[in-house]
mmCIF file with all atom_site columns, C-alpha atoms in Angstrom:
data_model
loop_
_atom_site.group_PDB
_atom_site.id
_atom_site.type_symbol
_atom_site.label_atom_id
_atom_site.label_alt_id
_atom_site.label_comp_id
_atom_site.label_asym_id
_atom_site.label_entity_id
_atom_site.label_seq_id
_atom_site.pdbx_PDB_ins_code
_atom_site.Cartn_x
_atom_site.Cartn_y
_atom_site.Cartn_z
_atom_site.occupancy
_atom_site.B_iso_or_equiv
_atom_site.pdbx_formal_charge
_atom_site.auth_seq_id
_atom_site.auth_comp_id
_atom_site.auth_asym_id
_atom_site.auth_atom_id
_atom_site.pdbx_PDB_model_num
ATOM 1   C CA . MET A 1 1   ? 150.111 67.327  64.017  1.00 0.00 ? 1   MET A CA 1
ATOM 2   C CA . VAL A 1 2   ? 148.716 70.977  63.655  1.00 0.00 ? 2   VAL A CA 1
ATOM 3   C CA . GLY A 1 3   ? 149.780 73.514  66.656  1.00 0.00 ? 3   GLY A CA 1
ATOM 4   C CA . ASN A 1 4   ? 152.751 72.216  67.911  1.00 0.00 ? 4   ASN A CA 1
ATOM 5   C CA . ASP A 1 5   ? 155.281 74.764  67.024  1.00 0.00 ? 5   ASP A CA 1
ATOM 6   C CA . PRO A 1 6   ? 156.213 76.264  70.295  1.00 0.00 ? 6   PRO A CA 1
ATOM 7   C CA . GLU A 1 7   ? 156.234 79.838  69.037  1.00 0.00 ? 7   GLU A CA 1
ATOM 8   C CA . GLU A 1 8   ? 152.277 79.577  68.371  1.00 0.00 ? 8   GLU A CA 1
ATOM 9   C CA . LYS A 1 9   ? 152.321 78.082  71.457  1.00 0.00 ? 9   LYS A CA 1
ATOM 10  C CA . ALA A 1 10  ? 154.343 80.781  73.385  1.00 0.00 ? 10  ALA A CA 1
ATOM 11  C CA . VAL A 1 11  ? 152.751 84.599  74.669  1.00 0.00 ? 11  VAL A CA 1
ATOM 12  C CA . HIS A 1 12  ? 154.082 86.588  74.653  1.00 0.00 ? 12  HIS A CA 1
ATOM 13  C CA . PRO A 1 13  ? 154.317 88.949  77.793  1.00 0.00 ? 13  PRO A CA 1
ATOM 14  C CA . ILE A 1 14  ? 152.934 92.018  76.736  1.00 0.00 ? 14  ILE A CA 1
ATOM 15  C CA . GLU A 1 15  ? 149.874 89.898  76.503  1.00 0.00 ? 15  GLU A CA 1
ATOM 16  C CA . LEU A 1 16  ? 149.929 88.022  79.616  1.00 0.00 ? 16  LEU A CA 1
ATOM 17  C CA . VAL A 1 17  ? 150.410 91.578  81.023  1.00 0.00 ? 17  VAL A CA 1
ATOM 18  C CA . LEU A 1 18  ? 147.412 93.167  80.048  1.00 0.00 ? 18  LEU A CA 1
ATOM 19  C CA . ALA A 1 19  ? 145.090 90.222  79.806  1.00 0.00 ? 19  ALA A CA 1
ATOM 20  C CA . ARG A 1 20  ? 146.146 90.200  83.685  1.00 0.00 ? 20  ARG A CA 1
ATOM 21  C CA . LEU A 1 21  ? 144.887 94.107  83.588  1.00 0.00 ? 21  LEU A CA 1
ATOM 22  C CA . LEU A 1 22  ? 141.571 94.098  81.713  1.00 0.00 ? 22  LEU A CA 1
ATOM 23  C CA . ARG A 1 23  ? 140.447 90.695  84.676  1.00 0.00 ? 23  ARG A CA 1
ATOM 24  C CA . LEU A 1 24  ? 141.640 92.491  87.306  1.00 0.00 ? 24  LEU A CA 1
ATOM 25  C CA . GLY A 1 25  ? 139.475 95.638  86.158  1.00 0.00 ? 25  GLY A CA 1
ATOM 26  C CA . SER A 1 26  ? 136.739 93.344  85.075  1.00 0.00 ? 26  SER A CA 1
ATOM 27  C CA . LEU A 1 27  ? 137.048 90.882  88.750  1.00 0.00 ? 27  LEU A CA 1
ATOM 28  C CA . ALA A 1 28  ? 137.536 95.171  90.717  1.00 0.00 ? 28  ALA A CA 1
ATOM 29  C CA . ALA A 1 29  ? 134.244 96.267  88.730  1.00 0.00 ? 29  ALA A CA 1
ATOM 30  C CA . ALA A 1 30  ? 132.101 93.054  89.728  1.00 0.00 ? 30  ALA A CA 1
ATOM 31  C CA . ALA A 1 31  ? 133.042 93.040  93.186  1.00 0.00 ? 31  ALA A CA 1
ATOM 32  C CA . LEU A 1 32  ? 131.725 96.587  94.024  1.00 0.00 ? 32  LEU A CA 1
ATOM 33  C CA . LEU A 1 33  ? 128.934 96.481  91.492  1.00 0.00 ? 33  LEU A CA 1
ATOM 34  C CA . ALA A 1 34  ? 128.246 93.299  93.554  1.00 0.00 ? 34  ALA A CA 1
ATOM 35  C CA . VAL A 1 35  ? 128.981 94.873  96.424  1.00 0.00 ? 35  VAL A CA 1
ATOM 36  C CA . GLY A 1 36  ? 126.245 97.721  96.265  1.00 0.00 ? 36  GLY A CA 1
ATOM 37  C CA . ILE A 1 37  ? 123.928 96.096  94.869  1.00 0.00 ? 37  ILE A CA 1
ATOM 38  C CA . ALA A 1 38  ? 123.576 93.838  98.236  1.00 0.00 ? 38  ALA A CA 1
ATOM 39  C CA . VAL A 1 39  ? 124.294 96.695  100.202 1.00 0.00 ? 39  VAL A CA 1
ATOM 40  C CA . MET A 1 40  ? 121.551 98.211  98.821  1.00 0.00 ? 40  MET A CA 1
ATOM 41  C CA . VAL A 1 41  ? 119.536 95.232  99.044  1.00 0.00 ? 41  VAL A CA 1
ATOM 42  C CA . LEU A 1 42  ? 120.184 95.632  102.695 1.00 0.00 ? 42  LEU A CA 1
ATOM 43  C CA . GLY A 1 43  ? 118.924 99.063  103.153 1.00 0.00 ? 43  GLY A CA 1
ATOM 44  C CA . GLN A 1 44  ? 121.468 100.734 103.533 1.00 0.00 ? 44  GLN A CA 1
ATOM 45  C CA . THR A 1 45  ? 120.571 103.464 100.709 1.00 0.00 ? 45  THR A CA 1
ATOM 46  C CA . GLU A 1 46  ? 124.086 105.980 101.300 1.00 0.00 ? 46  GLU A CA 1
ATOM 47  C CA . LEU A 1 47  ? 126.545 103.980 100.734 1.00 0.00 ? 47  LEU A CA 1
ATOM 48  C CA . ALA A 1 48  ? 125.253 102.007 97.867  1.00 0.00 ? 48  ALA A CA 1
ATOM 49  C CA . PRO A 1 49  ? 125.213 104.552 94.674  1.00 0.00 ? 49  PRO A CA 1
ATOM 50  C CA . LYS A 1 50  ? 128.652 105.273 95.571  1.00 0.00 ? 50  LYS A CA 1
ATOM 51  C CA . LEU A 1 51  ? 129.338 101.496 95.783  1.00 0.00 ? 51  LEU A CA 1
ATOM 52  C CA . ILE A 1 52  ? 128.187 100.525 92.167  1.00 0.00 ? 52  ILE A CA 1
ATOM 53  C CA . THR A 1 53  ? 129.317 103.575 90.776  1.00 0.00 ? 53  THR A CA 1
ATOM 54  C CA . ALA A 1 54  ? 133.013 103.035 91.475  1.00 0.00 ? 54  ALA A CA 1
ATOM 55  C CA . GLY A 1 55  ? 132.263 100.021 90.453  1.00 0.00 ? 55  GLY A CA 1
ATOM 56  C CA . LEU A 1 56  ? 131.153 101.597 86.411  1.00 0.00 ? 56  LEU A CA 1
ATOM 57  C CA . LEU A 1 57  ? 134.048 104.020 86.721  1.00 0.00 ? 57  LEU A CA 1
ATOM 58  C CA . VAL A 1 58  ? 136.441 100.758 87.189  1.00 0.00 ? 58  VAL A CA 1
ATOM 59  C CA . LEU A 1 59  ? 134.906 98.985  84.575  1.00 0.00 ? 59  LEU A CA 1
ATOM 60  C CA . LEU A 1 60  ? 135.007 101.871 82.466  1.00 0.00 ? 60  LEU A CA 1
ATOM 61  C CA . GLY A 1 61  ? 138.276 102.646 83.514  1.00 0.00 ? 61  GLY A CA 1
ATOM 62  C CA . THR A 1 62  ? 139.673 98.936  82.405  1.00 0.00 ? 62  THR A CA 1
ATOM 63  C CA . PRO A 1 63  ? 140.282 99.891  78.928  1.00 0.00 ? 63  PRO A CA 1
ATOM 64  C CA . VAL A 1 64  ? 141.203 103.613 79.442  1.00 0.00 ? 64  VAL A CA 1
ATOM 65  C CA . LEU A 1 65  ? 144.767 102.026 81.812  1.00 0.00 ? 65  LEU A CA 1
ATOM 66  C CA . ARG A 1 66  ? 145.213 99.001  79.690  1.00 0.00 ? 66  ARG A CA 1
ATOM 67  C CA . VAL A 1 67  ? 145.525 101.215 76.613  1.00 0.00 ? 67  VAL A CA 1
ATOM 68  C CA . VAL A 1 68  ? 148.323 103.451 78.630  1.00 0.00 ? 68  VAL A CA 1
ATOM 69  C CA . ALA A 1 69  ? 150.439 99.887  79.660  1.00 0.00 ? 69  ALA A CA 1
ATOM 70  C CA . ALA A 1 70  ? 150.037 98.709  76.579  1.00 0.00 ? 70  ALA A CA 1
ATOM 71  C CA . ALA A 1 71  ? 151.568 102.831 75.257  1.00 0.00 ? 71  ALA A CA 1
ATOM 72  C CA . ILE A 1 72  ? 154.434 102.450 78.594  1.00 0.00 ? 72  ILE A CA 1
ATOM 73  C CA . ILE A 1 73  ? 154.799 98.150  77.072  1.00 0.00 ? 73  ILE A CA 1
ATOM 74  C CA . PHE A 1 74  ? 155.897 100.103 73.848  1.00 0.00 ? 74  PHE A CA 1
ATOM 75  C CA . VAL A 1 75  ? 157.966 102.673 74.893  1.00 0.00 ? 75  VAL A CA 1
ATOM 76  C CA . LYS A 1 76  ? 159.998 100.513 76.871  1.00 0.00 ? 76  LYS A CA 1
ATOM 77  C CA . GLU A 1 77  ? 160.820 97.974  73.987  1.00 0.00 ? 77  GLU A CA 1
ATOM 78  C CA . ARG A 1 78  ? 161.167 101.380 71.927  1.00 0.00 ? 78  ARG A CA 1
ATOM 79  C CA . ASP A 1 79  ? 158.332 100.259 69.599  1.00 0.00 ? 79  ASP A CA 1
ATOM 80  C CA . TRP A 1 80  ? 157.638 103.659 67.965  1.00 0.00 ? 80  TRP A CA 1
ATOM 81  C CA . HIS A 1 81  ? 154.353 102.400 66.120  1.00 0.00 ? 81  HIS A CA 1
ATOM 82  C CA . PHE A 1 82  ? 152.398 100.942 68.472  1.00 0.00 ? 82  PHE A CA 1
ATOM 83  C CA . ALA A 1 83  ? 153.692 103.776 70.590  1.00 0.00 ? 83  ALA A CA 1
ATOM 84  C CA . LEU A 1 84  ? 152.372 105.774 68.675  1.00 0.00 ? 84  LEU A CA 1
ATOM 85  C CA . PHE A 1 85  ? 149.092 104.203 68.460  1.00 0.00 ? 85  PHE A CA 1
ATOM 86  C CA . SER A 1 86  ? 148.105 103.851 71.497  1.00 0.00 ? 86  SER A CA 1
ATOM 87  C CA . LEU A 1 87  ? 149.066 107.855 72.386  1.00 0.00 ? 87  LEU A CA 1
ATOM 88  C CA . VAL A 1 88  ? 146.574 107.927 68.907  1.00 0.00 ? 88  VAL A CA 1
ATOM 89  C CA . VAL A 1 89  ? 143.807 106.327 71.143  1.00 0.00 ? 89  VAL A CA 1
ATOM 90  C CA . LEU A 1 90  ? 144.469 107.807 74.285  1.00 0.00 ? 90  LEU A CA 1
ATOM 91  C CA . CYS A 1 91  ? 143.795 111.728 72.310  1.00 0.00 ? 91  CYS A CA 1
ATOM 92  C CA . ALA A 1 92  ? 140.289 110.026 70.351  1.00 0.00 ? 92  ALA A CA 1
ATOM 93  C CA . VAL A 1 93  ? 139.472 108.540 73.896  1.00 0.00 ? 93  VAL A CA 1
ATOM 94  C CA . ALA A 1 94  ? 140.059 112.212 75.506  1.00 0.00 ? 94  ALA A CA 1
ATOM 95  C CA . ALA A 1 95  ? 138.521 113.827 73.290  1.00 0.00 ? 95  ALA A CA 1
ATOM 96  C CA . GLY A 1 96  ? 135.160 111.805 73.443  1.00 0.00 ? 96  GLY A CA 1
ATOM 97  C CA . ILE A 1 97  ? 135.216 112.411 76.829  1.00 0.00 ? 97  ILE A CA 1
ATOM 98  C CA . TYR A 1 98  ? 135.918 116.046 76.720  1.00 0.00 ? 98  TYR A CA 1
ATOM 99  C CA . PHE A 1 99  ? 133.324 116.621 73.740  1.00 0.00 ? 99  PHE A CA 1
ATOM 100 C CA . GLY A 1 100 ? 130.955 114.296 75.649  1.00 0.00 ? 100 GLY A CA 1
ATOM 101 C CA . LYS A 1 101 ? 131.153 116.465 78.940  1.00 0.00 ? 101 LYS A CA 1
ATOM 102 C CA . ARG A 1 102 ? 129.753 119.723 76.807  1.00 0.00 ? 102 ARG A CA 1
ATOM 103 C CA . GLY A 1 103 ? 127.712 118.250 74.822  1.00 0.00 ? 103 GLY A CA 1
#
């Protein structure tokens, strides 16, 4: 039978940590956005944009936090190739943010 190999079903701890991080970030962003929209519907025009902006920032920051977490895990595991790749990705994101602000 296909798929009965225990090693195929085994999930690496790094995958669990990163999946939980993405799930938590997505849920937090969705909650902030939902509350912000609900507050806007209820007429609290002062608070709603702040909640919606916070939700969008959490949504945008979640993948970056995932790369940071992966880099930390790779350094702890002494997997220098993947740690370097994570650093390159973080530098690319930082450059994109920097040059995006200037434009």
